[in-house]
Coordinates of C-alpha atoms and ligand atoms in Angstrom, one line a residue:
M1 CA -29.8 45.3 -14.2
N2 CA -33.3 45.5 -14.3
I3 CA -35.1 49.0 -13.8
L4 CA -38.5 50.2 -12.9
L5 CA -38.9 53.6 -13.7
I6 CA -42.1 55.3 -11.8
G7 CA -43.6 58.4 -13.8
G8 CA -44.1 59.8 -17.5
G9 CA -43.4 63.2 -17.8
G10 CA -40.0 65.1 -19.1
R11 CA -38.0 64.3 -16.4
E12 CA -39.3 60.6 -16.9
H13 CA -37.9 60.4 -20.8
A14 CA -34.9 62.6 -19.9
L15 CA -34.3 59.6 -16.9
A16 CA -34.9 56.9 -19.3
W17 CA -32.8 58.4 -22.2
A18 CA -29.8 58.4 -19.5
L19 CA -30.2 54.8 -17.9
L20 CA -30.4 53.5 -21.0
K21 CA -27.0 54.9 -21.7
S22 CA -25.6 52.6 -18.8
P23 CA -23.9 49.5 -19.8
L24 CA -25.6 48.0 -16.3
T25 CA -29.3 48.6 -17.5
E26 CA -30.1 45.3 -18.9
R27 CA -34.1 46.1 -18.8
L28 CA -35.6 48.8 -18.1
V29 CA -39.6 49.6 -17.9
V30 CA -41.3 53.0 -17.4
A31 CA -44.6 53.3 -15.5
P32 CA -47.1 54.9 -17.1
G33 CA -44.1 56.1 -19.2
N34 CA -45.5 58.1 -22.6
A35 CA -45.3 58.1 -26.4
G36 CA -41.7 59.0 -26.2
I37 CA -40.6 56.9 -23.3
A38 CA -42.7 53.9 -25.2
A39 CA -39.8 54.5 -28.4
I40 CA -36.9 53.8 -26.4
A41 CA -38.0 51.5 -23.3
E42 CA -40.8 49.3 -22.5
T43 CA -43.8 50.9 -20.5
T44 CA -46.4 49.3 -18.4
A45 CA -49.7 50.7 -16.9
L46 CA -48.9 50.4 -13.2
N47 CA -51.0 52.5 -10.3
A48 CA -47.5 53.9 -8.3
D49 CA -50.6 54.3 -5.7
D50 CA -51.3 50.4 -5.5
H51 CA -48.0 49.5 -3.4
A52 CA -48.7 45.9 -3.8
A53 CA -48.9 45.9 -7.6
V54 CA -45.8 47.5 -7.8
I55 CA -44.2 45.5 -5.3
G56 CA -45.6 42.2 -7.3
F57 CA -44.4 43.0 -10.6
C58 CA -41.0 43.8 -9.5
E59 CA -40.8 40.4 -7.9
A60 CA -42.3 38.9 -11.1
N61 CA -39.6 40.8 -13.7
A62 CA -36.4 40.5 -11.2
I63 CA -36.5 44.7 -10.8
D64 CA -33.5 45.5 -9.3
L65 CA -34.1 48.5 -8.4
V66 CA -36.9 51.1 -8.6
V67 CA -36.4 54.9 -9.7
V68 CA -39.1 56.8 -8.4
G69 CA -39.4 60.3 -10.5
P70 CA -42.6 62.7 -9.2
E71 CA -43.5 63.8 -5.5
A72 CA -46.5 62.0 -4.8
P73 CA -45.6 58.6 -4.9
L74 CA -43.0 59.8 -2.7
V75 CA -45.0 61.5 -0.2
G76 CA -47.2 58.4 -0.8
G77 CA -44.7 55.6 1.4
L78 CA -43.6 53.8 -2.0
V79 CA -40.1 53.4 -0.9
D80 CA -41.1 52.3 2.4
A81 CA -43.1 49.6 0.8
L82 CA -40.2 48.4 -1.6
E83 CA -37.7 48.8 1.2
A84 CA -40.1 47.3 3.2
A85 CA -40.0 44.2 0.3
G86 CA -35.8 44.1 0.1
I87 CA -36.4 46.0 -3.1
A88 CA -33.6 48.8 -3.8
A89 CA -35.8 51.9 -4.6
F90 CA -34.1 55.4 -5.3
G91 CA -35.9 57.7 -3.6
P92 CA -36.6 59.3 -0.1
S93 CA -39.1 57.6 2.8
R94 CA -42.7 59.1 3.4
A95 CA -40.9 60.8 6.2
A96 CA -38.4 62.2 4.9
S97 CA -40.2 63.4 1.9
A98 CA -42.0 65.9 4.1
L99 CA -38.8 68.2 3.4
E100 CA -41.3 68.8 0.0
G101 CA -44.6 67.6 1.3
S102 CA -44.6 70.3 3.9
K103 CA -43.2 73.4 3.8
G104 CA -43.4 74.0 8.0
F105 CA -41.6 70.6 8.7
T106 CA -38.5 72.2 6.4
K107 CA -39.0 76.0 8.1
E108 CA -38.5 74.0 11.9
L109 CA -35.9 71.8 10.3
C110 CA -34.1 74.8 9.4
S111 CA -34.5 76.7 12.4
E112 CA -33.1 73.6 14.4
A113 CA -29.9 73.2 12.6
S114 CA -29.3 77.1 11.3
I115 CA -29.9 76.5 8.3
P116 CA -30.0 80.3 6.5
T117 CA -33.8 80.5 5.2
A118 CA -36.7 83.3 5.3
A119 CA -38.0 84.3 8.9
Y120 CA -41.4 82.7 9.4
R121 CA -44.6 81.6 10.9
R122 CA -46.6 78.8 11.0
A123 CA -50.4 78.7 11.5
A124 CA -52.6 75.9 11.9
T125 CA -56.7 78.7 11.7
R126 CA -57.0 81.5 10.0
E127 CA -57.4 83.5 13.3
D128 CA -53.3 82.8 14.2
A129 CA -52.8 83.4 10.7
L130 CA -54.2 86.8 10.6
A131 CA -53.0 87.6 14.1
A132 CA -49.4 86.7 12.4
L133 CA -49.3 88.8 9.2
A134 CA -50.7 91.9 11.4
E135 CA -47.2 91.3 13.6
M136 CA -45.0 90.6 10.4
G137 CA -46.4 93.5 7.9
A138 CA -46.0 93.4 4.2
P139 CA -44.7 92.5 1.8
I140 CA -44.8 88.9 3.0
V141 CA -44.9 85.2 1.3
V142 CA -48.2 83.0 2.1
K143 CA -48.0 79.0 1.6
A144 CA -50.5 76.5 2.0
D145 CA -48.2 73.9 3.9
G146 CA -48.9 71.0 1.7
L147 CA -48.5 69.9 -1.7
A148 CA -50.5 72.3 -4.2
A149 CA -48.6 71.8 -7.7
G150 CA -46.7 74.8 -7.4
K151 CA -50.0 76.8 -7.1
G152 CA -50.0 77.5 -3.1
V153 CA -48.0 80.4 -2.9
V154 CA -48.6 84.2 -2.7
V155 CA -45.8 86.3 -3.0
A156 CA -47.9 89.6 -1.4
E157 CA -47.0 93.0 -1.6
T158 CA -49.9 94.2 0.5
V159 CA -51.6 93.2 3.4
E160 CA -54.7 93.2 1.8
D161 CA -53.2 90.9 -1.0
A162 CA -51.8 88.6 2.0
T163 CA -55.5 88.3 3.8
A164 CA -57.3 87.2 0.4
A165 CA -54.4 84.7 0.4
I166 CA -54.7 83.7 4.2
E167 CA -58.5 83.2 3.8
A168 CA -58.6 81.6 0.4
C169 CA -55.8 79.3 2.2
F170 CA -58.5 78.3 5.5
A171 CA -61.5 78.4 2.8
G172 CA -60.4 74.7 1.3
S173 CA -58.8 76.5 -2.1
F174 CA -55.9 73.6 -1.6
G175 CA -57.9 71.0 0.1
S176 CA -56.0 69.6 2.9
A177 CA -52.6 71.3 1.8
G178 CA -54.2 74.5 2.8
A179 CA -55.3 73.6 6.4
E180 CA -51.8 75.1 7.7
V181 CA -50.1 78.3 6.4
V182 CA -46.5 79.0 6.7
L183 CA -46.4 83.3 6.6
E184 CA -42.3 84.1 5.6
E185 CA -40.3 87.0 5.0
K186 CA -39.7 88.0 1.4
L187 CA -36.5 87.3 0.4
V188 CA -35.0 89.7 -2.3
G189 CA -32.5 88.3 -5.2
E190 CA -31.6 85.8 -7.7
E191 CA -33.1 82.6 -7.4
A192 CA -31.5 79.3 -8.9
S193 CA -31.6 76.2 -8.3
F194 CA -29.3 73.3 -6.9
F195 CA -29.4 69.4 -7.0
A196 CA -27.5 67.2 -5.1
V197 CA -27.8 62.8 -4.5
T198 CA -27.9 61.6 -0.7
D199 CA -27.6 58.1 0.0
G200 CA -29.2 59.2 4.0
E201 CA -25.4 60.4 5.2
T202 CA -22.8 61.3 2.6
V203 CA -24.0 64.2 0.3
L204 CA -22.6 64.7 -3.4
P205 CA -23.6 68.1 -5.0
L206 CA -25.0 67.7 -9.1
A207 CA -25.6 70.4 -10.2
T208 CA -27.1 73.7 -10.8
A209 CA -30.5 74.9 -13.0
Q210 CA -32.4 77.8 -13.9
D211 CA -36.3 77.2 -14.0
H212 CA -38.8 79.7 -15.7
K213 CA -41.8 79.8 -13.8
R214 CA -43.9 82.1 -15.3
A215 CA -46.1 81.1 -18.6
Y216 CA -45.2 83.4 -20.7
D217 CA -42.5 86.0 -21.8
N218 CA -41.0 88.3 -19.7
D219 CA -42.0 86.3 -16.5
E220 CA -45.8 87.0 -17.2
G221 CA -48.7 85.5 -17.1
P222 CA -49.8 82.5 -14.2
N223 CA -46.8 80.1 -12.4
T224 CA -46.3 76.8 -14.2
G225 CA -44.6 73.8 -13.8
G226 CA -41.9 75.4 -15.7
M227 CA -41.9 76.4 -19.2
G228 CA -38.1 75.6 -19.9
A229 CA -34.5 75.8 -17.8
Y230 CA -30.8 76.1 -18.4
S231 CA -27.9 74.3 -16.4
P232 CA -25.5 75.3 -14.9
A233 CA -26.9 78.6 -13.5
P234 CA -24.5 81.0 -13.9
V235 CA -25.1 83.1 -10.5
M236 CA -24.2 79.4 -8.8
T237 CA -20.6 79.9 -8.8
E238 CA -17.7 77.8 -7.4
A239 CA -17.9 79.9 -4.2
M240 CA -21.5 79.6 -4.0
I241 CA -21.9 76.1 -4.8
A242 CA -19.8 75.4 -1.4
R243 CA -21.4 77.3 0.4
T244 CA -24.3 75.9 -0.5
M245 CA -23.2 71.8 0.6
R246 CA -21.9 73.4 3.6
E247 CA -24.7 76.1 4.7
I248 CA -27.7 74.8 3.3
V249 CA -27.3 70.5 2.0
E250 CA -25.2 69.2 4.5
P251 CA -26.7 70.6 7.4
T252 CA -29.8 68.8 6.2
V253 CA -28.8 65.7 5.3
A254 CA -27.2 65.8 8.8
A255 CA -30.6 67.0 10.8
M256 CA -32.7 64.3 9.3
K257 CA -30.4 61.5 9.9
A258 CA -30.0 62.3 13.8
R259 CA -34.2 62.4 13.6
G260 CA -33.9 58.8 12.6
T261 CA -35.8 59.8 9.5
P262 CA -32.8 60.1 6.5
V263 CA -33.3 61.4 3.4
K264 CA -32.4 59.2 0.2
G265 CA -32.6 60.4 -3.1
V266 CA -32.5 63.9 -4.7
L267 CA -32.5 67.0 -2.7
Y268 CA -33.3 69.9 -5.0
A269 CA -33.2 73.4 -3.1
G270 CA -34.7 76.1 -4.2
L271 CA -32.5 79.3 -3.5
M272 CA -32.5 82.8 -3.7
I273 CA -28.9 84.2 -3.5
T274 CA -28.8 87.2 -1.3
D275 CA -26.7 89.9 -0.6
K276 CA -26.1 87.6 2.5
G277 CA -25.3 84.1 0.4
P278 CA -27.3 81.2 -0.2
E279 CA -30.7 81.2 1.5
L280 CA -33.4 78.2 1.1
I281 CA -36.6 79.1 -0.2
E282 CA -37.6 75.4 -0.3
Y283 CA -36.7 71.6 -1.1
N284 CA -38.0 69.1 -3.8
V285 CA -37.0 65.8 -2.8
R286 CA -37.0 64.8 -6.3
F287 CA -35.1 65.8 -10.2
G288 CA -36.9 69.2 -11.4
D289 CA -39.4 69.1 -14.5
P290 CA -37.7 70.7 -17.2
E291 CA -34.1 71.0 -15.6
C292 CA -33.7 67.1 -14.9
Q293 CA -33.7 67.0 -19.0
A294 CA -30.9 69.9 -19.3
L295 CA -29.5 68.0 -16.5
M296 CA -29.5 65.0 -18.3
M297 CA -27.9 66.2 -21.7
R298 CA -24.9 67.3 -19.5
L299 CA -24.5 64.6 -16.9
E300 CA -21.5 62.2 -17.9
S301 CA -21.1 59.6 -15.3
D302 CA -23.4 56.4 -15.6
L303 CA -26.3 57.1 -14.1
A304 CA -27.4 54.1 -13.2
T305 CA -24.6 53.0 -11.1
L306 CA -25.1 56.8 -9.1
L307 CA -29.0 56.1 -8.4
M308 CA -28.1 52.3 -7.2
A309 CA -25.6 53.6 -4.9
A310 CA -27.8 55.8 -3.2
A311 CA -30.5 53.4 -2.9
Q312 CA -27.9 51.0 -1.6
G313 CA -26.1 53.2 0.7
R314 CA -22.6 53.7 -0.9
L315 CA -22.5 57.3 -2.3
A316 CA -18.8 57.1 -0.3
G317 CA -16.0 57.4 -3.0
E318 CA -18.5 58.0 -5.9
T319 CA -18.4 61.1 -8.3
V320 CA -20.3 62.6 -10.4
A321 CA -18.6 64.3 -13.8
W322 CA -20.9 67.0 -16.3
S323 CA -20.2 68.5 -19.1
D324 CA -18.9 71.9 -19.3
E325 CA -21.1 72.8 -22.0
P326 CA -24.4 74.1 -20.7
A327 CA -27.7 72.7 -21.8
M328 CA -31.1 74.0 -22.4
T329 CA -34.7 73.5 -22.6
V330 CA -37.7 74.9 -23.9
V331 CA -41.2 73.3 -23.1
F332 CA -43.8 73.2 -25.5
A333 CA -47.4 73.1 -23.7
A334 CA -50.4 73.1 -24.9
K335 CA -52.7 76.0 -25.5
G336 CA -54.5 76.8 -22.5
Y337 CA -51.2 75.5 -19.7
P338 CA -51.8 75.6 -16.9
G339 CA -55.4 76.1 -16.8
P340 CA -57.4 73.3 -18.6
V341 CA -56.1 72.6 -22.5
E342 CA -57.8 70.7 -25.3
K343 CA -56.5 67.1 -25.8
G344 CA -56.1 65.1 -28.8
S345 CA -54.1 67.7 -31.4
E346 CA -51.5 66.3 -33.8
I347 CA -48.2 67.2 -33.9
R348 CA -45.8 66.5 -36.2
G349 CA -42.3 66.9 -37.8
L350 CA -40.6 65.8 -34.9
E351 CA -38.7 63.1 -37.5
G352 CA -35.2 63.8 -37.7
L353 CA -34.6 66.3 -34.6
D354 CA -32.9 64.1 -32.5
G355 CA -29.2 64.1 -32.8
P356 CA -25.7 64.1 -30.3
D357 CA -26.5 67.4 -29.4
T358 CA -30.4 67.9 -29.2
V359 CA -33.3 65.3 -27.8
V360 CA -36.9 65.8 -27.8
F361 CA -38.2 64.7 -24.7
H362 CA -41.8 63.6 -24.5
A363 CA -44.3 64.8 -21.5
G364 CA -47.9 64.6 -22.2
T365 CA -47.7 62.5 -25.6
A366 CA -49.7 59.8 -26.6
K367 CA -50.3 57.5 -29.5
D368 CA -53.4 57.4 -31.3
G369 CA -53.4 54.6 -34.3
E370 CA -49.9 56.3 -36.1
K371 CA -49.8 59.8 -35.0
L372 CA -48.7 61.3 -31.9
V373 CA -51.4 63.8 -29.8
A374 CA -51.3 65.9 -26.7
K375 CA -52.7 64.4 -23.8
G376 CA -51.5 67.1 -21.5
G377 CA -50.2 70.3 -20.1
R378 CA -46.6 70.2 -20.6
V379 CA -46.1 68.4 -24.0
L380 CA -42.5 68.1 -25.0
G381 CA -38.9 69.5 -24.0
V382 CA -37.0 70.5 -26.8
T383 CA -33.6 70.0 -25.0
A384 CA -30.5 71.2 -26.8
K385 CA -26.6 71.4 -25.7
G386 CA -23.8 74.0 -26.8
A387 CA -20.7 75.5 -26.6
T388 CA -22.2 79.0 -24.8
I389 CA -25.5 79.0 -23.6
A390 CA -26.1 80.9 -26.5
E391 CA -25.3 78.4 -29.0
A392 CA -27.6 75.6 -26.8
R393 CA -30.5 78.2 -27.1
D394 CA -30.1 78.8 -30.7
K395 CA -30.1 74.8 -31.2
A396 CA -32.9 74.5 -29.3
Y397 CA -35.0 77.1 -30.5
A398 CA -34.2 76.1 -34.4
A399 CA -35.5 72.5 -33.2
V400 CA -38.7 73.8 -31.7
A401 CA -38.8 76.1 -34.9
K402 CA -39.2 72.6 -36.9
V403 CA -42.1 70.9 -34.9
D404 CA -45.4 71.5 -36.7
W405 CA -47.8 71.5 -33.8
P406 CA -50.6 74.4 -34.1
G407 CA -52.3 73.3 -30.5
G408 CA -49.1 74.2 -28.9
F409 CA -46.9 77.6 -27.4
H410 CA -43.7 78.0 -26.0
R411 CA -41.9 81.5 -23.9
T412 CA -39.3 82.8 -26.6
D413 CA -36.9 83.8 -24.4
I414 CA -35.7 81.1 -21.9
G415 CA -32.1 81.7 -21.1
A416 CA -32.9 85.5 -21.8
K417 CA -31.7 86.7 -18.6
A418 CA -28.5 84.1 -18.6
L419 CA -27.5 86.2 -21.7
N420 CA -28.3 89.4 -20.8
R421 CA -26.1 89.6 -17.4
Ligands
LIG501 P1 -42.4 77.5 -3.7 O1 -43.2 77.0 -4.5 O2 -42.1 77.6 -2.5 O3 -41.3 77.3 -4.7 O4 -42.3 79.1 -4.0 C1 -42.8 79.5 -5.3 C2 -42.2 81.0 -5.9 O5 -42.2 81.7 -5.0 C3 -40.4 80.7 -5.6 O6 -39.8 80.2 -7.1 C4 -40.2 82.0 -5.3 O7 -40.0 83.2 -6.8 C5 -41.4 82.7 -4.8 N1 -40.9 82.3 -3.1 C6 -41.3 81.4 -2.6 N2 -40.7 82.1 -1.0 C7 -40.8 83.1 -1.2 C8 -39.6 84.2 0.0 N3 -39.8 83.9 1.0 N4 -39.5 85.5 -0.8 C9 -39.5 85.5 -2.1 N5 -39.7 84.7 -3.0 C10 -40.5 83.6 -2.4
LIG502 N1 -39.8 72.8 -12.2 C1 -39.7 72.8 -10.9 C2 -40.3 71.6 -10.2 O1 -40.3 70.4 -11.1 O2 -41.0 71.8 -9.0

């Protein structure tokens, strides 16, 4: 089949790499892609916000399946537009994307379906938020309701810090995403990410992962989109996965269906494993990045078959096989990330790094003539698989050491917590 993949990050490079292993994939086009993706697949400069242009491209190129990587086009309703035009698409509708796009929406769904999550209050005005804070006290978590690129959450230890976070939201720090806030009880435990795939009715567990959100070693520095990941997450035992499916993911899929807005695609549950069990911190409706890179290294099933089955409502009876071997991704970011970064610095030394157990996935890369250059915040995801997490880490860091890119930086402690458990 002919597949159009939307996106241009490390997640999409990993998805493209996995889709190309499928005998079903005849042609893969990625929009916009990046330099690494362009080395393995066709790329094109489609604007995902221009639904008519995407539909026109699909019709002109006999595209059988569109796979949407990032959240923005999902929240923008790309899947609704494609399906209305009779084109199969992997990913949720605009309405179902509210699971990621509105924290208040998800919290209400959780209370309706008795899904374990932190106690919360929604507030649409500064006064209501401050009144709720006065009742709830600190520590407390203040969240902008909408999409804020991972920056809209403040875990406040004091009422003063929480007040400042509320004032910032209503002063417009996050634009329309901060027009409403959610105040939450602070959960204590170990965080983990859980991925499932659903066609709106059937839901299959995929795999677990651990992200590293802070920019620098020892979880210091600003929050980022993710500086490294490994899969599986040791805290997610078989029993914990079964509870997460039964208590969180299956009730979510059932509640979305009952509301008439079934959720299709990936459900990525951010969890806190507390002493009571798994509790939902948040949902994303797409693969995580960089988590997806580690996941794709471990996936043994045919990705094209799986995504098409989910898009067409045929997941019942499908199974997904994973390598038992752990995988790890170390993100190489441009200096300055997650703040402003310099673009155009040359990256060398990637030749010969890719092998059966190591792949350098590209995120913000481009070609400048013959040179490979950085053109974004997160630039490479050096990913490796090994018999143990320690071996995966050693292989990933051995490859990282060969990358010659003075304009970049990476954490040196990805996986350290799993190794010190
Ligand atoms: P989110 O964008 O909702 O994933 O939140 C970002 C980060 O804030 C999470 O990965 C957690 O580390 C932290 N966080 C969010 N909500 C809570 C909570 N209720 N209790 C403790 N930590 C939280
Ligand atoms: N790595 C976190 C995310 O993709 O949201």
